[in-house]
PDB file of C-alpha atoms and ligand atoms in Angstrom:
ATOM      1  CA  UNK S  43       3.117   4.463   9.039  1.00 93.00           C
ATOM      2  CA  UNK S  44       6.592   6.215   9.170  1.00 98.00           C
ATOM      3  CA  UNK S  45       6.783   9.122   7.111  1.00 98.00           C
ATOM      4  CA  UNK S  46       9.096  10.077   4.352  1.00 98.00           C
ATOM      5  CA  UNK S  47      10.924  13.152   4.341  1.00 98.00           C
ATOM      6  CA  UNK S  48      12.762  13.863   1.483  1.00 98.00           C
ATOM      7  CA  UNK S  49      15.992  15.569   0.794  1.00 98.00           C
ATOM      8  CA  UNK S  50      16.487  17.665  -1.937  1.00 98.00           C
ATOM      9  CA  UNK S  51      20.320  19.288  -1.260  1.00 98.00           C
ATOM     10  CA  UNK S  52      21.710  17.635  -4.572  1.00 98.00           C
ATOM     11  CA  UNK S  53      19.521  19.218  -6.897  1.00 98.00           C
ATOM     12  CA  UNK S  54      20.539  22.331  -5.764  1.00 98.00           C
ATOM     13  CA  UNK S  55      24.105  20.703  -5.503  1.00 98.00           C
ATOM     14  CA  UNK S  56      23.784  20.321  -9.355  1.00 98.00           C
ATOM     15  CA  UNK S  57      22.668  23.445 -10.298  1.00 98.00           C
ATOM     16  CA  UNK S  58      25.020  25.278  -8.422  1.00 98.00           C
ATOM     17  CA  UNK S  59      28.241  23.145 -10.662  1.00 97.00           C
ATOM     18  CA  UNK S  60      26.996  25.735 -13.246  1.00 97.00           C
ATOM     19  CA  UNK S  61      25.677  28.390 -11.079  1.00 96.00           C
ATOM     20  CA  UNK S  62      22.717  28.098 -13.280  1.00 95.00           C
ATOM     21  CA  UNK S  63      18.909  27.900 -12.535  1.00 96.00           C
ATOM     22  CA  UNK S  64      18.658  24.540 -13.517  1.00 98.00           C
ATOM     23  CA  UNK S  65      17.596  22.400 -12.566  1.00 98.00           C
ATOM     24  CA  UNK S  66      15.026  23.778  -9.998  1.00 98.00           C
ATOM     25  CA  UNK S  67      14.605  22.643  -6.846  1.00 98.00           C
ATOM     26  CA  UNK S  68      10.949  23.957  -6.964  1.00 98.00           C
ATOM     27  CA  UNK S  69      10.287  21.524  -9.687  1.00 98.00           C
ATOM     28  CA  UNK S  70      11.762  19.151  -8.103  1.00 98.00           C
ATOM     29  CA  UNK S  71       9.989  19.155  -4.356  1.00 98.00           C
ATOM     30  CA  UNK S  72       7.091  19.448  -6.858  1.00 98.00           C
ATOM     31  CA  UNK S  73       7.478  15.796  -8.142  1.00 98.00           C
ATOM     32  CA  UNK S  74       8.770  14.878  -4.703  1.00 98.00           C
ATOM     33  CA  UNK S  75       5.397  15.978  -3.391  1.00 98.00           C
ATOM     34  CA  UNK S  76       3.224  14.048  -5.883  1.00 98.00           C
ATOM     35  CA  UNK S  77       4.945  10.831  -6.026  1.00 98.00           C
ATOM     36  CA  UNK S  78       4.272  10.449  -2.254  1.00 98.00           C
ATOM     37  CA  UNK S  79       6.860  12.772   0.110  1.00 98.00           C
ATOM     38  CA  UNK S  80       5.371  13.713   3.335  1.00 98.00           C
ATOM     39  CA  UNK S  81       7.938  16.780   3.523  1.00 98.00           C
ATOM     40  CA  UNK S  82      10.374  18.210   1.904  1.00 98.00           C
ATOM     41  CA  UNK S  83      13.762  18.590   3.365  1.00 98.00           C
ATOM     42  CA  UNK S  84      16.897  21.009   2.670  1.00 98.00           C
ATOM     43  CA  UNK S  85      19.846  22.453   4.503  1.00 97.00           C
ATOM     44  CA  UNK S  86      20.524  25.594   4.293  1.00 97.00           C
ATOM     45  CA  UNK S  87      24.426  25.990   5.113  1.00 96.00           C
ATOM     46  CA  UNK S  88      26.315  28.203   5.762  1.00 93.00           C
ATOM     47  CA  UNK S  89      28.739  27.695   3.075  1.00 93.00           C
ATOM     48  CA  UNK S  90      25.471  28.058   0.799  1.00 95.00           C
ATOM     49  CA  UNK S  91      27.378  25.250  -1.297  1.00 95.00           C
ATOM     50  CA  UNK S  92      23.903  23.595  -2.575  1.00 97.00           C
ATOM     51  CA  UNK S  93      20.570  25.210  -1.293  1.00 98.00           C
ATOM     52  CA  UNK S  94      20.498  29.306  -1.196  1.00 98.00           C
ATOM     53  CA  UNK S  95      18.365  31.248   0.890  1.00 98.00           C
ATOM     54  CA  UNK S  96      15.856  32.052  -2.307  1.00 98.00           C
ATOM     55  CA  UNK S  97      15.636  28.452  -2.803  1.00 98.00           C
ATOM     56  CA  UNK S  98      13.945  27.980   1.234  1.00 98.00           C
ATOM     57  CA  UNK S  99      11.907  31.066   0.417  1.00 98.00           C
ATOM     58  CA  UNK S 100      10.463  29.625  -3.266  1.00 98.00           C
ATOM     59  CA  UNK S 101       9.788  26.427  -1.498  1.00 98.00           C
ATOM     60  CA  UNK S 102       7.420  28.067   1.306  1.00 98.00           C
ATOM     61  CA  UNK S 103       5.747  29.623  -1.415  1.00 98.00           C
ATOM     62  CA  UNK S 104       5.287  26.639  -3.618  1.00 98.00           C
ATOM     63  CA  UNK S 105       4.779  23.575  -2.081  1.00 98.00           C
ATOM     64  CA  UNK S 106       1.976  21.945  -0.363  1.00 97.00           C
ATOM     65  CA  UNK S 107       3.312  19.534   1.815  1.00 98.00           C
ATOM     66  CA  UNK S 108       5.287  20.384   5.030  1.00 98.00           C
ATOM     67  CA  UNK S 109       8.958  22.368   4.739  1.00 98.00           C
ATOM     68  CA  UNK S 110      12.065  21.071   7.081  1.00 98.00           C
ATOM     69  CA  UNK S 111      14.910  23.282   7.150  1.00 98.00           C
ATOM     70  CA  UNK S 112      18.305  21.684   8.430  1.00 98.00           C
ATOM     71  CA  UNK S 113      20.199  24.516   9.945  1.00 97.00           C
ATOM     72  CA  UNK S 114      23.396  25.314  12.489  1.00 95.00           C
ATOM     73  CA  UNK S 115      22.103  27.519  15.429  1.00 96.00           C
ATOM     74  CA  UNK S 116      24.318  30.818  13.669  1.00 95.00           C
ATOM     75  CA  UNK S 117      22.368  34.051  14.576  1.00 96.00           C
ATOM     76  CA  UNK S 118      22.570  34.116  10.424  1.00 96.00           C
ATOM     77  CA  UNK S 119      20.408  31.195   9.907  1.00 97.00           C
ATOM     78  CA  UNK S 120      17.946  31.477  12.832  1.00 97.00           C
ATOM     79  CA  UNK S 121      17.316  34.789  11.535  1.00 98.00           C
ATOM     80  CA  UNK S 122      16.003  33.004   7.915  1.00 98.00           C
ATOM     81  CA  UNK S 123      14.369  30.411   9.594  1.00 98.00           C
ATOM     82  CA  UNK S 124      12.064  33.424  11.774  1.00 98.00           C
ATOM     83  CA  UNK S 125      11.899  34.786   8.326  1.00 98.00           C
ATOM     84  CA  UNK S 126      10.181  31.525   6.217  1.00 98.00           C
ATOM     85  CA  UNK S 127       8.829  29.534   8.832  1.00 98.00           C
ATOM     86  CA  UNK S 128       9.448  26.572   7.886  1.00 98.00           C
ATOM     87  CA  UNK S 129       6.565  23.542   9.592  1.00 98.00           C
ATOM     88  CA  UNK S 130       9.821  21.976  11.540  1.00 98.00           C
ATOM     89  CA  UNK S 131      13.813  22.662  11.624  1.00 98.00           C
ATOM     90  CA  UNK S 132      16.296  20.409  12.472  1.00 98.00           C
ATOM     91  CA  UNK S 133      19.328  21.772  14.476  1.00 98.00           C
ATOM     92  CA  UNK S 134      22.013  20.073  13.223  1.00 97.00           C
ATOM     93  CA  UNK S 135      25.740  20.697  13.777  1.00 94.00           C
ATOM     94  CA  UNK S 136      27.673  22.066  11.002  1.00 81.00           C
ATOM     95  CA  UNK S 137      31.877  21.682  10.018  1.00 78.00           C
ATOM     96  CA  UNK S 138      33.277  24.011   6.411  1.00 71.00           C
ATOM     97  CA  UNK S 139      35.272  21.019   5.133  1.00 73.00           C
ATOM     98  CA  UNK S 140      33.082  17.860   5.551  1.00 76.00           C
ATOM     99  CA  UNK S 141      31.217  16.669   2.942  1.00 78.00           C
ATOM    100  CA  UNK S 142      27.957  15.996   4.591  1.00 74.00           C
ATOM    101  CA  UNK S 143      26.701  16.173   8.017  1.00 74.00           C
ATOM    102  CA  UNK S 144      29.598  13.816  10.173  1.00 77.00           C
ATOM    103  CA  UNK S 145      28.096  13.659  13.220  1.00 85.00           C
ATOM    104  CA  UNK S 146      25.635  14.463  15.845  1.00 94.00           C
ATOM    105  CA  UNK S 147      25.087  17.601  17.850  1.00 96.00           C
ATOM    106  CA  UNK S 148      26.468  17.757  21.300  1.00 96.00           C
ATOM    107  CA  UNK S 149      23.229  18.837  23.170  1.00 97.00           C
ATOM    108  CA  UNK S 150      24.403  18.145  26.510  1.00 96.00           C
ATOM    109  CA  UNK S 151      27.825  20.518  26.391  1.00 95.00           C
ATOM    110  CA  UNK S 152      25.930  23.190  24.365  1.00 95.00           C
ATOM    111  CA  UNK S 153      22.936  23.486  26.413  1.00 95.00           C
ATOM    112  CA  UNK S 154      22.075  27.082  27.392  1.00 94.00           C
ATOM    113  CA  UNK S 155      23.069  28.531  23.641  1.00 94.00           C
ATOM    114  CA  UNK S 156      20.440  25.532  22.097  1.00 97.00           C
ATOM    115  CA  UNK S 157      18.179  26.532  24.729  1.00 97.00           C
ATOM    116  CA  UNK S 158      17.825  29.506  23.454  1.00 97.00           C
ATOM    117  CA  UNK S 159      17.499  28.889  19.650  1.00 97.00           C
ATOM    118  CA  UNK S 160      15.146  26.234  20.284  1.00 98.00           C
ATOM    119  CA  UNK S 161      12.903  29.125  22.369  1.00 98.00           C
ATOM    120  CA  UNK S 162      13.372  31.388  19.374  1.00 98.00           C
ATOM    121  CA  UNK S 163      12.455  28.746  16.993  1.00 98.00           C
ATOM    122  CA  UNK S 164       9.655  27.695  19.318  1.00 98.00           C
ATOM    123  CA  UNK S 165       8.195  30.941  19.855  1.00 98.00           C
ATOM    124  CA  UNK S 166       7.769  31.621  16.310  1.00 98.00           C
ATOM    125  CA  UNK S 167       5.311  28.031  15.707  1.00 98.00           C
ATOM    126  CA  UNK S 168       8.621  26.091  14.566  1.00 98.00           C
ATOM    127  CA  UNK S 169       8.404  22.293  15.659  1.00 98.00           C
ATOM    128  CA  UNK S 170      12.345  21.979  16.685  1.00 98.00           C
ATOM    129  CA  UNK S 171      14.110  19.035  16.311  1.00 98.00           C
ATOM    130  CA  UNK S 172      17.996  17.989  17.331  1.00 98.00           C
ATOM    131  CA  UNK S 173      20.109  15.597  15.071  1.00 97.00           C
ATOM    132  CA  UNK S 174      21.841  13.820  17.533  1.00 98.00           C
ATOM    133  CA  UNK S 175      23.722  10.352  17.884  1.00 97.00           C
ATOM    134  CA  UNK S 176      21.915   7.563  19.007  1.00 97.00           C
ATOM    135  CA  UNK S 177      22.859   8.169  23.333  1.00 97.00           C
ATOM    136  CA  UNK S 178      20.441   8.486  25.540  1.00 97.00           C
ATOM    137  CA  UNK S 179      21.969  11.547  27.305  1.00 97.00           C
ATOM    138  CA  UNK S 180      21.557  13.777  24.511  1.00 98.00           C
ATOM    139  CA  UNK S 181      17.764  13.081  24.621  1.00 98.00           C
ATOM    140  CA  UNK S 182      17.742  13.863  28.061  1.00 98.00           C
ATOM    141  CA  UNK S 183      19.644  17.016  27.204  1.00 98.00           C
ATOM    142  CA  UNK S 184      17.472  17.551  24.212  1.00 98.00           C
ATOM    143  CA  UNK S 185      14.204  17.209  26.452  1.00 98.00           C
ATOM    144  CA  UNK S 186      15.721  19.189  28.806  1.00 98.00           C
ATOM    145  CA  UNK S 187      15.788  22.174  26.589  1.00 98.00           C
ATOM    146  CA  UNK S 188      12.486  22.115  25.571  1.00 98.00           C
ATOM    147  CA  UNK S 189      13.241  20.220  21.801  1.00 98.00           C
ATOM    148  CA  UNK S 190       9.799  18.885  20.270  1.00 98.00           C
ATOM    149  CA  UNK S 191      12.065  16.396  18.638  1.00 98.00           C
ATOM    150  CA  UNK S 192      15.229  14.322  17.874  1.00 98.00           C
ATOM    151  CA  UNK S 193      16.359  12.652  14.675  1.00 98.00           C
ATOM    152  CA  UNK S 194      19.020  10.187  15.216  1.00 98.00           C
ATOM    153  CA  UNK S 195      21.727  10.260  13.094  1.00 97.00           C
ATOM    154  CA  UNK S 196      22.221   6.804  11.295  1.00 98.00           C
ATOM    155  CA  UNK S 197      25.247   7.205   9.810  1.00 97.00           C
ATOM    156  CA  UNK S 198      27.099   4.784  11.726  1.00 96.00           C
ATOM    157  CA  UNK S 199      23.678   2.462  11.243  1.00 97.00           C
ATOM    158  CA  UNK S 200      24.287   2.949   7.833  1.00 97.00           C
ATOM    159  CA  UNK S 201      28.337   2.373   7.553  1.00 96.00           C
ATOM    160  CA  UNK S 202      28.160  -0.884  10.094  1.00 95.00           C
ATOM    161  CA  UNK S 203      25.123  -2.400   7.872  1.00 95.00           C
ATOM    162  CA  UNK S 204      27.361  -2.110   4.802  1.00 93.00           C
ATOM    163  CA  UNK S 205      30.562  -3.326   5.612  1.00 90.00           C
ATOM    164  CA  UNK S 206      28.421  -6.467   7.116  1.00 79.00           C
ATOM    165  CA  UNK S 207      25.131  -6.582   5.570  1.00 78.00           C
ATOM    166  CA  UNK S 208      23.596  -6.185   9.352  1.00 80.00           C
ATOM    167  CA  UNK S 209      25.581  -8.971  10.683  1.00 85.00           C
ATOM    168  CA  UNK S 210      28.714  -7.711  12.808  1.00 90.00           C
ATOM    169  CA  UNK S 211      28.603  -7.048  16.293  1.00 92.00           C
ATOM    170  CA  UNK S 212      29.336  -3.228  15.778  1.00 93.00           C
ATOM    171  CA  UNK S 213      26.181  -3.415  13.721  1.00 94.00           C
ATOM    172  CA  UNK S 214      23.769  -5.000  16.486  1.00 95.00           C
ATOM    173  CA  UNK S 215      25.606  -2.910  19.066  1.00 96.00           C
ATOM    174  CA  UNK S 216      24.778   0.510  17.116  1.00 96.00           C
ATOM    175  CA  UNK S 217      21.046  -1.006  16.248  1.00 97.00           C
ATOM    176  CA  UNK S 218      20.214  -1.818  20.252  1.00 97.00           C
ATOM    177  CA  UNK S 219      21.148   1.932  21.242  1.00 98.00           C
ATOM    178  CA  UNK S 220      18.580   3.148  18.376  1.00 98.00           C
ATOM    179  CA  UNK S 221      16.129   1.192  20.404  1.00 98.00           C
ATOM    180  CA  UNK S 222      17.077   2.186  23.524  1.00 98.00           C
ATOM    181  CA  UNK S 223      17.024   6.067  22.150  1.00 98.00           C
ATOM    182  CA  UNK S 224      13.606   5.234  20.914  1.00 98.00           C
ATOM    183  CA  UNK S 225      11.765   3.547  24.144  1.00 98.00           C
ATOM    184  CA  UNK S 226      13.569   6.837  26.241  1.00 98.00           C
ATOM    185  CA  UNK S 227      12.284   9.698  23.199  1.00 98.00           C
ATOM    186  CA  UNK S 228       8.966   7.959  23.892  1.00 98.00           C
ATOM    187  CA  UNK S 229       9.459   8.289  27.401  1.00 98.00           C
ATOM    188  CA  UNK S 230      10.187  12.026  27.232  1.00 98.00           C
ATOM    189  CA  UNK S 231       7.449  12.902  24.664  1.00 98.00           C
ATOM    190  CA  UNK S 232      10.024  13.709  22.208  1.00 98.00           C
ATOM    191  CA  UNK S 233       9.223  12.914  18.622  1.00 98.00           C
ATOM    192  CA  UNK S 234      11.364  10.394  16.824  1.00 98.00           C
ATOM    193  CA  UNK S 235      13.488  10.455  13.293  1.00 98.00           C
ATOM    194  CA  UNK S 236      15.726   9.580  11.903  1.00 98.00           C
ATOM    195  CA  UNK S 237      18.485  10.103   8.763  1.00 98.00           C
ATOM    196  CA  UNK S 238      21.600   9.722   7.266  1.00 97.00           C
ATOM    197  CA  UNK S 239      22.937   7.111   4.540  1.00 98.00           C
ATOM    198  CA  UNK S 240      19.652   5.398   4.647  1.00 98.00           C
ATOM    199  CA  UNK S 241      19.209   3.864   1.182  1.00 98.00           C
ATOM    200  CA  UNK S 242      17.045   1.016  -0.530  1.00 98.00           C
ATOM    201  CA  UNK S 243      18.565  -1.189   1.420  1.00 96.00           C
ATOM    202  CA  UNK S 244      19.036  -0.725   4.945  1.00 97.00           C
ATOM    203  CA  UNK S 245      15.906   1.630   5.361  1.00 98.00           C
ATOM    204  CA  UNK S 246      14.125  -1.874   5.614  1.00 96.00           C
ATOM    205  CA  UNK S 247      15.862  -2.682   9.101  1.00 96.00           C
ATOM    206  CA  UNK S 248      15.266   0.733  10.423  1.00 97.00           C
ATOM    207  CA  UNK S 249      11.348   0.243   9.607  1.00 98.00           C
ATOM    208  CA  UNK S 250      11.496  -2.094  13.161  1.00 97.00           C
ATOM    209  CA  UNK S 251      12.814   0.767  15.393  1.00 98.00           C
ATOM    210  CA  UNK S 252       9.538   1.649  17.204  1.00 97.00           C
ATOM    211  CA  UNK S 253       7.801   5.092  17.840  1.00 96.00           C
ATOM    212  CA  UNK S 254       9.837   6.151  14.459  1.00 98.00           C
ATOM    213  CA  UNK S 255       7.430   9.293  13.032  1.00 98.00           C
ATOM    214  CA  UNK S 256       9.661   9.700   9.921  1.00 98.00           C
ATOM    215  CA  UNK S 257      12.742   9.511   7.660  1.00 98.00           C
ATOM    216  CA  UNK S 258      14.719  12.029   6.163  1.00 98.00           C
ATOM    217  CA  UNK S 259      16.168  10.883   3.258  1.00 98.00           C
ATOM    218  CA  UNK S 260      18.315  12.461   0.384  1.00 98.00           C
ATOM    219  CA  UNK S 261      21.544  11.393  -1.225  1.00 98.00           C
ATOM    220  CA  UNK S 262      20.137   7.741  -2.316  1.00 98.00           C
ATOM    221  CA  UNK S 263      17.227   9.210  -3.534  1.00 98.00           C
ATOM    222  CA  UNK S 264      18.501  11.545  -5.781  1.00 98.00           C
ATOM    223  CA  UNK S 265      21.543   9.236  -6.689  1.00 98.00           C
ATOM    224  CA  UNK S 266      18.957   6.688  -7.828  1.00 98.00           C
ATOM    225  CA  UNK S 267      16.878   9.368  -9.742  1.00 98.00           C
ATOM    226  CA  UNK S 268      19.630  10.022 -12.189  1.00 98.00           C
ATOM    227  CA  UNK S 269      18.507   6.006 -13.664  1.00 98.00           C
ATOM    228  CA  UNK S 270      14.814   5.751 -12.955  1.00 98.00           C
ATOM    229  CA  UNK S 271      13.736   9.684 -12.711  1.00 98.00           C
ATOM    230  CA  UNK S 272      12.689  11.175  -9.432  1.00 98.00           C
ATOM    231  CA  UNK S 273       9.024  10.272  -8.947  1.00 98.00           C
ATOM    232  CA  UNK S 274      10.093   6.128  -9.665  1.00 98.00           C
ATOM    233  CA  UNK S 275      12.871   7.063  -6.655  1.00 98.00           C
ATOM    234  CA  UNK S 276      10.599   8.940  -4.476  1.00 98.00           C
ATOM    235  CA  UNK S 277       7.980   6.162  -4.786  1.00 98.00           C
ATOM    236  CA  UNK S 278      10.005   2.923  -4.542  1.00 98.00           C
ATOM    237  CA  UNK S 279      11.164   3.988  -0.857  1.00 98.00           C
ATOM    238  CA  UNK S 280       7.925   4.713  -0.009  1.00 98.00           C
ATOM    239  CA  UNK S 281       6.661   1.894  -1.486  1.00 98.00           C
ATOM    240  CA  UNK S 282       9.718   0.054   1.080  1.00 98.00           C
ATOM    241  CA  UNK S 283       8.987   1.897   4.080  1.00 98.00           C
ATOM    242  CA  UNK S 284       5.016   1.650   3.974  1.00 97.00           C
ATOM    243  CA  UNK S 285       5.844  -2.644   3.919  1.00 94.00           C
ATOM    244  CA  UNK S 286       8.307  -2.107   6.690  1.00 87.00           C
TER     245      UNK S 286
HETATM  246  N1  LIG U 266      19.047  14.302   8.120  1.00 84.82           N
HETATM  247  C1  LIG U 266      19.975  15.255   8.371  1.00 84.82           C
HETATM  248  C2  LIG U 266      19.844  16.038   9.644  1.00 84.82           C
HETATM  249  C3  LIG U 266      21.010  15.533   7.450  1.00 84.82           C
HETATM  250  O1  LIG U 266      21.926  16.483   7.733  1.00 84.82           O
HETATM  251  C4  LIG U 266      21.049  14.817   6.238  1.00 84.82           C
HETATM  252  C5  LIG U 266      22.097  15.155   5.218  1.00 84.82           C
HETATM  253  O2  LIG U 266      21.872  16.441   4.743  1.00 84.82           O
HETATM  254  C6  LIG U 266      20.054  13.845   6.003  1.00 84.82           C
HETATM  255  C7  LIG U 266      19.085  13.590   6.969  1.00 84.82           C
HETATM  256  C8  LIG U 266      20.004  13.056   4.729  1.00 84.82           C
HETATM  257  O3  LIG U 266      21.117  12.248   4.623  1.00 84.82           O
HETATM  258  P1  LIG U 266      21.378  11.460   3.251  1.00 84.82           P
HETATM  259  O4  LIG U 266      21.559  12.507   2.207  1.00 84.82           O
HETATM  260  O5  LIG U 266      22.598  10.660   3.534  1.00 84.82           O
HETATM  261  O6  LIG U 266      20.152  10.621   3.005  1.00 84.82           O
END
């Protein structure tokens, strides 16, 4: 069964529109946790636009079920993560102005500097993960240096499946390198997730991609939750991904 990871940025994205302490992110990995998330997910940037470093500490404290930090490799940031010890990080690359996370990270150009944050990270009982594009040399890069894991970025998945509902060729291109990504993760003994725009909808595609261990999932979640509260959310895409 692939697991469901769930993102909580946008609470914290809300609070922080009033610079208030509501409402709390605590409370809300709380419900998360009890309507059926596997972990609980939040990135810590640098910009500190939505989650702040109290909020990752609080969480550690709090919850039961497993903590994923999303994080740049900044000296900054590695430094909180050896701090919290979060069960897993995900290294994922990092731009001021974009709105969310455009891309993958370039494993294979950055090598020795990942190397080393991944050892750090390691070291410290941290499973590490890279969020990378689906291409099978950054898995080789990421197995390489010494990553427990990759989580492929879907975004593209997600942005091809919409404009065609799954049927244009960009769309069938971008699903057959998730598969090849997956058969050569399995190869390397990396772990497998994925994330990114994955919503009601086209998480039920994504449920075929073999070896997947689990999904990271936030924005649709939390936009949903605003109609149906966040435990309904939370449990209709597990409810999806448990009958994909
Ligand atoms: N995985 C990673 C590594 C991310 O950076 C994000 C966005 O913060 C997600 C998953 C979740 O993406 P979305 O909010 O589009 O579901």
């Amino acid at each position: 069964m692939i697991k469901l990871g769930v993102n909580i940025d946008h609470i914290a994205t809300i609070r922080q529109a009033r610079k208030d302490d509501i409402p709390s992110v605590v409370d809300a990995a709380l419900v998360c946790q009890k309507a059926g998330a596997d972990s609980i997910t939040v990135h810590l940037r640098e910009d500190k636009r939505h989650i702040q470093d109290s909020d990752v500490y609080d969480l550690k404290k709090s919850i039961k079920t497993k903590l994923n930090l999303e994080m740049s490799a900044t000296d900054e940031i590695i430094k909180v993560a050896l701090n919290v010890k979060p069960d897993s990080v995900c290294i994922v690359p990092e731009k001021r102005q974009e709105l969310t996370t455009e891309g993958g990270l370039d494993v294979k150009k950055n090598k020795k500097s990942l190397a080393n944050c991944v050892d750090k990270l390691k070291k410290a009982g941290i499973i590490v993960s890279m969020f990378i594009e689906a291409d099978i040399d950054q898995i080789l890069a990421c197995s390489q240096i010494g990553a427990d894991a990759v989580e492929i970025h879907t975004g593209r998945y997600a942005r091809f499946y919409k404009e065609n509902g799954g049927n244009s060729l960009d769309f069938r291109e971008e699903f057959k390198k998730i598969l090849e990504v997956s058969q050569e993760a399995a190869k390397n003994n990396l772990l497998l997730n994925a994330g990114h725009g994955l919503d009601y909808d086209n998480v039920k595609h994504m449920c075929k991609v073999p070896n997947l261990k689990e999904f990271n999932i936030g924005f649709s979640i939390i936009a949903k939750s605003v109609f149906t509260g966040l435990r309904t959310a939370v449990k209709d895409m597990k409810k999806l991904i448990n009958k994909g």
